[in-house]
Amino acid sequence: MLSRVKNIHGIVNYRDFVDERGTSYLVMNYVEGINLKQYMRRTGKTFSQEDALRLMRPVLQAVDQLHRAGILHRDISPENLILKPDNTLDLVDLGAAREYNLDEGENLTVILKRGYAPEEQYHHGSRQGPWTDVYACCAVLYQMVSGILPQDAQARGKWDDLVPLDEIEGLHVTESFARAIEKGMSLDAAERYVSIPVLMEALYLAQQPKPEKASDMETGLESGCENNPESEAETERAFEPDFDSDQAQDSWYESEWESETAPEADSWGNSDEDSHDKWPVFLITALLGICAFLIYYYVSNNTKELNVGSTALTASTAPDFTDTTIPASASASTLTPTSTSTPTPTSTPTPTPTPTSSSTSTTRPISTPSSRLVSVSDVPLDSSKQITVAKAAATSVIDQDLVDNDPILMFDGNMETDWQEGVDGSGIGEGFTATFQEASTVKYITFNLGNWKSDEYYTGNNRPKTLSITVGSFTTKVTFPDSHEQFCLEPSPALKADFISVTIVDVYAGTSWDDTAITEIGLYRE
């Protein structure tokens, strides 16, 4: 198992495994720093929402890599997150990690940290999955921004006193962030996010508040305490080792974090010297701005208008997520997006100089991932190779006598089987993650939405209307017509991935039952 976690960015590499005198030892690389629990205890500080999300992003990505390797960490907590001198976090301690296999859930032992472990970790043989680590990650974020140790999950089951973040007096977080943490810490595993990518979509798509002044991380941690001696002194104290008698640790502490007397600093954390040093930069910036304006004014008044197109994407404005929406009345002929080529002028323009290669290159769109719904008859599915799904796990599964509704049945090519969510209500927020047998380049994804066993079941059950779909690092929201037909989603360019994760965002209501079903999903590679 351990060979699969080597060289994952954000997780400390192990060196050896030793079994002596009936005890097993895991030898890991030494990491300079202090764990997050010690840092917060000694400084008495909490993190802003922005800084907490920035620090935890690589940790979440590392946990996702663990899950893709079929491993659960099961011990994510501030004690196992090392804050390094470069102001990044590393995840340590794989002692509780176990291979992830839903069919063998009864073999998972009870290993936990109170406050960060969900309810299912308290019971031997419980059903555990990526949602188990989702709870722990959200609990860590909860404590980072509030400074409050989350209430124990078992105690919450009897009397839930966990206060939502946006209801804590004096704490400034967005409502969407608070709701994401609240959902990720749901006691019922079926109500949590199904996987880390789905959690990250909720956390990082949210509008984050802009700080009125530089945050603690910007003036202290993020700068590495290089330009702010006062913050450097605070960091020195924060990273003080636990045991003064540890000479090796004392030596590192003195050499890495020793600071000198700081000049008087203003309320922003900047010294007088720093303020004086910024004037030349300001003057140069102002002069450059004036020069740029004069050049623009001269060119705009001495050059005829050039028609070079209407849209250009740059790397800084390229969207991370797309939204593919097709009206319910759309036909197969309308599924192809409108051409974005340059419109033909209504009159013949005055001849203009040919633009130089440098000016032309600045308007050339940069290729970014996107997706669109296309007619199944317009794509070569018959000649495409199908991707094999090795396993699938869902947030919930309906329990029906003599009927199996396991999520893996969506990938068996049988229209008589399906997956149905198992919570009360329409199933919005429920979903699943399917892992491929091997990493592939996904070219087409087909969907048979609803229950296709019969027309009665199709109209009687809910049908997904909008789905949030994650393939590898790409996420999109797709709204489907309410039509009894197979749909095809075409990513552009084709996506390299080893899993697909789907969450129900909205549904078309059924006439008889309030259960949402998906009959079949087909994955095709290049």
XYZ file of N, CA, C and O in Angstrom, residues 344-414:
284
model
N -19.015 38.930 -40.491
C -18.723 39.579 -41.763
C -19.198 41.011 -41.721
O -20.341 41.292 -41.365
N -18.381 41.998 -42.055
C -18.792 43.404 -42.015
C -19.940 43.638 -42.989
O -20.021 43.047 -44.061
N -20.851 44.574 -42.626
C -21.984 44.891 -43.491
C -21.565 45.778 -44.655
O -22.257 45.872 -45.665
N -20.463 46.452 -44.524
C -19.960 47.285 -45.623
C -18.477 47.068 -45.765
O -17.811 46.622 -44.849
N -17.951 47.417 -46.937
C -16.533 47.201 -47.188
C -15.723 48.237 -46.438
O -15.885 49.442 -46.659
N -14.863 47.818 -45.524
C -14.097 48.798 -44.742
C -12.975 49.401 -45.568
O -12.536 48.857 -46.575
N -12.531 50.544 -45.110
C -11.384 51.189 -45.747
C -10.163 50.323 -45.555
O -9.950 49.793 -44.473
N -9.358 50.128 -46.617
C -8.156 49.293 -46.458
C -7.321 49.767 -45.288
O -7.103 50.958 -45.109
N -6.875 48.798 -44.513
C -6.088 49.107 -43.325
C -4.779 48.355 -43.369
O -4.642 47.347 -44.055
N -3.779 48.862 -42.664
C -2.492 48.164 -42.646
C -2.643 46.765 -42.078
O -3.481 46.520 -41.219
N -1.841 45.835 -42.576
C -1.840 44.453 -42.064
C -1.201 44.426 -40.688
O -0.092 44.919 -40.521
N -1.903 43.880 -39.688
C -1.315 43.869 -38.338
C -0.076 42.997 -38.294
O 0.038 42.010 -39.016
N 0.837 43.358 -37.419
C 2.074 42.592 -37.281
C 1.775 41.293 -36.567
O 0.750 41.124 -35.929
N 2.732 40.370 -36.656
C 2.546 39.061 -36.025
C 2.405 39.173 -34.528
O 1.698 38.414 -33.898
N 3.086 40.163 -33.939
C 3.004 40.297 -32.489
C 1.623 40.744 -32.047
O 1.088 40.279 -31.051
N 1.000 41.691 -32.809
C -0.328 42.148 -32.428
C -1.367 41.072 -32.663
O -2.328 40.941 -31.938
N -1.192 40.283 -33.713
C -2.137 39.206 -34.006
C -2.113 38.143 -32.921
O -3.140 37.634 -32.502
N -0.929 37.820 -32.423
C -0.806 36.741 -31.450
C -1.501 37.082 -30.139
O -1.925 36.207 -29.420
N -1.646 38.382 -29.817
C -2.261 38.743 -28.546
C -3.754 38.500 -28.538
O -4.372 38.470 -27.491
N -4.371 38.334 -29.714
C -5.811 38.123 -29.765
C -6.167 36.678 -30.054
O -7.319 36.357 -30.245
N -5.200 35.810 -30.128
C -5.463 34.417 -30.412
C -5.954 33.709 -29.156
O -5.280 33.733 -28.134
N -7.152 33.114 -29.183
C -7.689 32.485 -27.973
C -6.792 31.361 -27.469
O -6.224 30.611 -28.249
N -6.681 31.269 -26.155
C -5.923 30.194 -25.528
C -6.867 29.020 -25.281
O -7.967 29.187 -24.773
N -6.448 27.814 -25.613
C -7.291 26.636 -25.477
C -7.469 26.289 -24.007
O -6.499 26.056 -23.292
N -8.715 26.311 -23.537
C -9.033 25.915 -22.168
C -10.105 24.840 -22.216
O -10.923 24.811 -23.138
N -10.135 23.952 -21.234
C -11.124 22.872 -21.258
C -12.550 23.416 -21.254
O -12.858 24.385 -20.574
N -13.402 22.786 -22.023
C -14.819 23.118 -22.063
C -15.580 21.839 -22.415
O -14.978 20.783 -22.602
N -16.893 21.931 -22.496
C -17.686 20.764 -22.857
C -18.979 21.225 -23.512
O -19.415 22.364 -23.329
N -19.593 20.326 -24.271
C -20.863 20.637 -24.912
C -21.653 19.350 -25.106
O -21.080 18.255 -25.219
N -22.969 19.490 -25.132
C -23.828 18.363 -25.450
C -23.940 18.246 -26.962
O -24.186 19.233 -27.655
N -23.761 17.032 -27.467
C -23.851 16.783 -28.905
C -24.813 15.625 -29.139
O -25.100 14.828 -28.242
N -25.318 15.529 -30.348
C -26.198 14.424 -30.698
C -25.400 13.128 -30.770
O -24.296 13.082 -31.313
N -25.944 12.068 -30.195
C -25.260 10.776 -30.193
C -24.976 10.307 -31.618
O -23.946 9.675 -31.886
N -25.856 10.629 -32.537
C -25.678 10.195 -33.930
C -24.539 10.923 -34.632
O -24.085 10.492 -35.695
N -24.039 12.015 -34.039
C -22.987 12.803 -34.682
C -21.584 12.434 -34.214
O -20.605 13.034 -34.663
N -21.463 11.488 -33.307
C -20.141 11.111 -32.791
C -19.905 9.621 -33.049
O -20.846 8.819 -33.023
N -18.662 9.236 -33.278
C -18.351 7.830 -33.643
C -18.217 6.921 -32.426
O -17.128 6.403 -32.141
N -19.318 6.726 -31.684
C -19.238 5.880 -30.492
C -18.915 4.429 -30.838
O -18.202 3.741 -30.094
N -19.426 3.939 -31.971
C -19.206 2.540 -32.349
C -17.737 2.224 -32.569
O -17.275 1.107 -32.308
N -16.991 3.200 -33.057
C -15.562 2.971 -33.322
C -14.672 3.423 -32.166
O -13.456 3.300 -32.241
N -15.279 3.956 -31.103
C -14.501 4.405 -29.945
C -14.388 3.282 -28.921
O -15.289 2.452 -28.789
N -13.283 3.276 -28.190
C -13.071 2.257 -27.162
C -13.681 2.717 -25.841
O -13.525 3.862 -25.442
N -14.378 1.793 -25.183
C -15.042 2.127 -23.934
C -14.080 1.966 -22.755
O -13.254 1.054 -22.718
N -14.195 2.865 -21.791
C -13.361 2.852 -20.589
C -14.005 1.938 -19.548
O -15.208 2.023 -19.291
N -13.217 1.070 -18.954
C -13.727 0.139 -17.941
C -13.662 0.779 -16.562
O -12.632 1.322 -16.165
N -14.764 0.722 -15.833
C -14.827 1.235 -14.466
C -14.542 0.100 -13.494
O -15.191 -0.950 -13.550
N -13.563 0.316 -12.611
C -13.164 -0.731 -11.672
C -14.073 -0.777 -10.451
O -14.418 -1.861 -9.960
N -14.474 0.384 -9.935
C -15.332 0.414 -8.755
C -16.047 1.757 -8.693
O -15.607 2.743 -9.297
N -17.143 1.785 -7.966
C -17.926 3.005 -7.813
C -18.496 3.058 -6.406
O -18.856 2.028 -5.828
N -18.566 4.244 -5.839
C -19.112 4.444 -4.501
C -20.044 5.647 -4.537
O -19.740 6.657 -5.174
N -21.183 5.554 -3.844
C -22.180 6.616 -3.831
C -22.414 7.105 -2.407
O -22.144 6.399 -1.434
N -22.924 8.321 -2.292
C -23.241 8.864 -0.972
C -24.412 8.125 -0.345
O -24.527 8.057 0.882
N -25.306 7.595 -1.181
C -26.434 6.823 -0.661
C -26.973 5.908 -1.755
O -26.795 6.182 -2.946
N -27.627 4.811 -1.355
C -28.242 3.855 -2.279
C -29.579 3.431 -1.696
O -29.665 3.084 -0.509
N -30.630 3.486 -2.503
C -31.952 3.101 -2.025
C -31.974 1.603 -1.700
O -31.332 0.794 -2.363
N -32.692 1.248 -0.636
C -32.788 -0.145 -0.197
C -34.132 -0.708 -0.654
O -35.192 -0.320 -0.148
N -34.098 -1.610 -1.621
C -35.309 -2.216 -2.147
C -35.189 -3.737 -2.088
O -34.124 -4.289 -2.380
N -36.250 -4.397 -1.731
C -36.249 -5.857 -1.648
C -36.021 -6.468 -3.026
O -36.671 -6.084 -4.009
N -35.075 -7.405 -3.097
C -34.792 -8.183 -4.306
C -34.294 -7.330 -5.475
O -34.229 -7.801 -6.609
N -33.932 -6.063 -5.202
C -33.425 -5.188 -6.271
C -32.098 -4.584 -5.825
O -31.997 -4.028 -4.729
N -31.088 -4.705 -6.679
C -29.771 -4.133 -6.401
C -29.664 -2.809 -7.141
O -29.890 -2.736 -8.357
N -29.342 -1.741 -6.413
C -29.213 -0.416 -7.016
C -27.814 0.161 -6.806
O -27.637 1.367 -6.674
N -26.814 -0.697 -6.765
C -25.443 -0.266 -6.537
C -24.968 0.643 -7.672
O -25.316 0.433 -8.833
N -24.161 1.664 -7.387
C -23.715 2.603 -8.435
C -22.893 1.953 -9.540
O -22.844 2.473 -10.662
N -22.241 0.831 -9.269
C -21.446 0.173 -10.309
C -22.330 -0.304 -11.455
O -21.862 -0.496 -12.592
N -23.651 -0.448 -11.187
C -24.569 -0.943 -12.220
C -24.808 0.082 -13.319
O -25.329 -0.261 -14.378
N -24.423 1.336 -13.087
C -24.532 2.339 -14.145
C -23.528 2.108 -15.264
O -23.628 2.741 -16.325
N -22.570 1.240 -15.049
C -21.490 1.049 -16.022
C -21.483 -0.385 -16.578
O -20.456 -0.833 -17.090
N -22.619 -1.088 -16.468
C -22.660 -2.483 -16.909
C -23.282 -2.667 -18.288
O -23.372 -3.784 -18.795
N -23.753 -1.580 -18.924
C -24.334 -1.672 -20.255
C -25.715 -2.287 -20.289
O -26.226 -2.607 -21.368
N -26.347 -2.419 -19.138
C -27.656 -3.068 -19.037
C -28.715 -2.021 -18.690
O -28.654 -1.393 -17.635
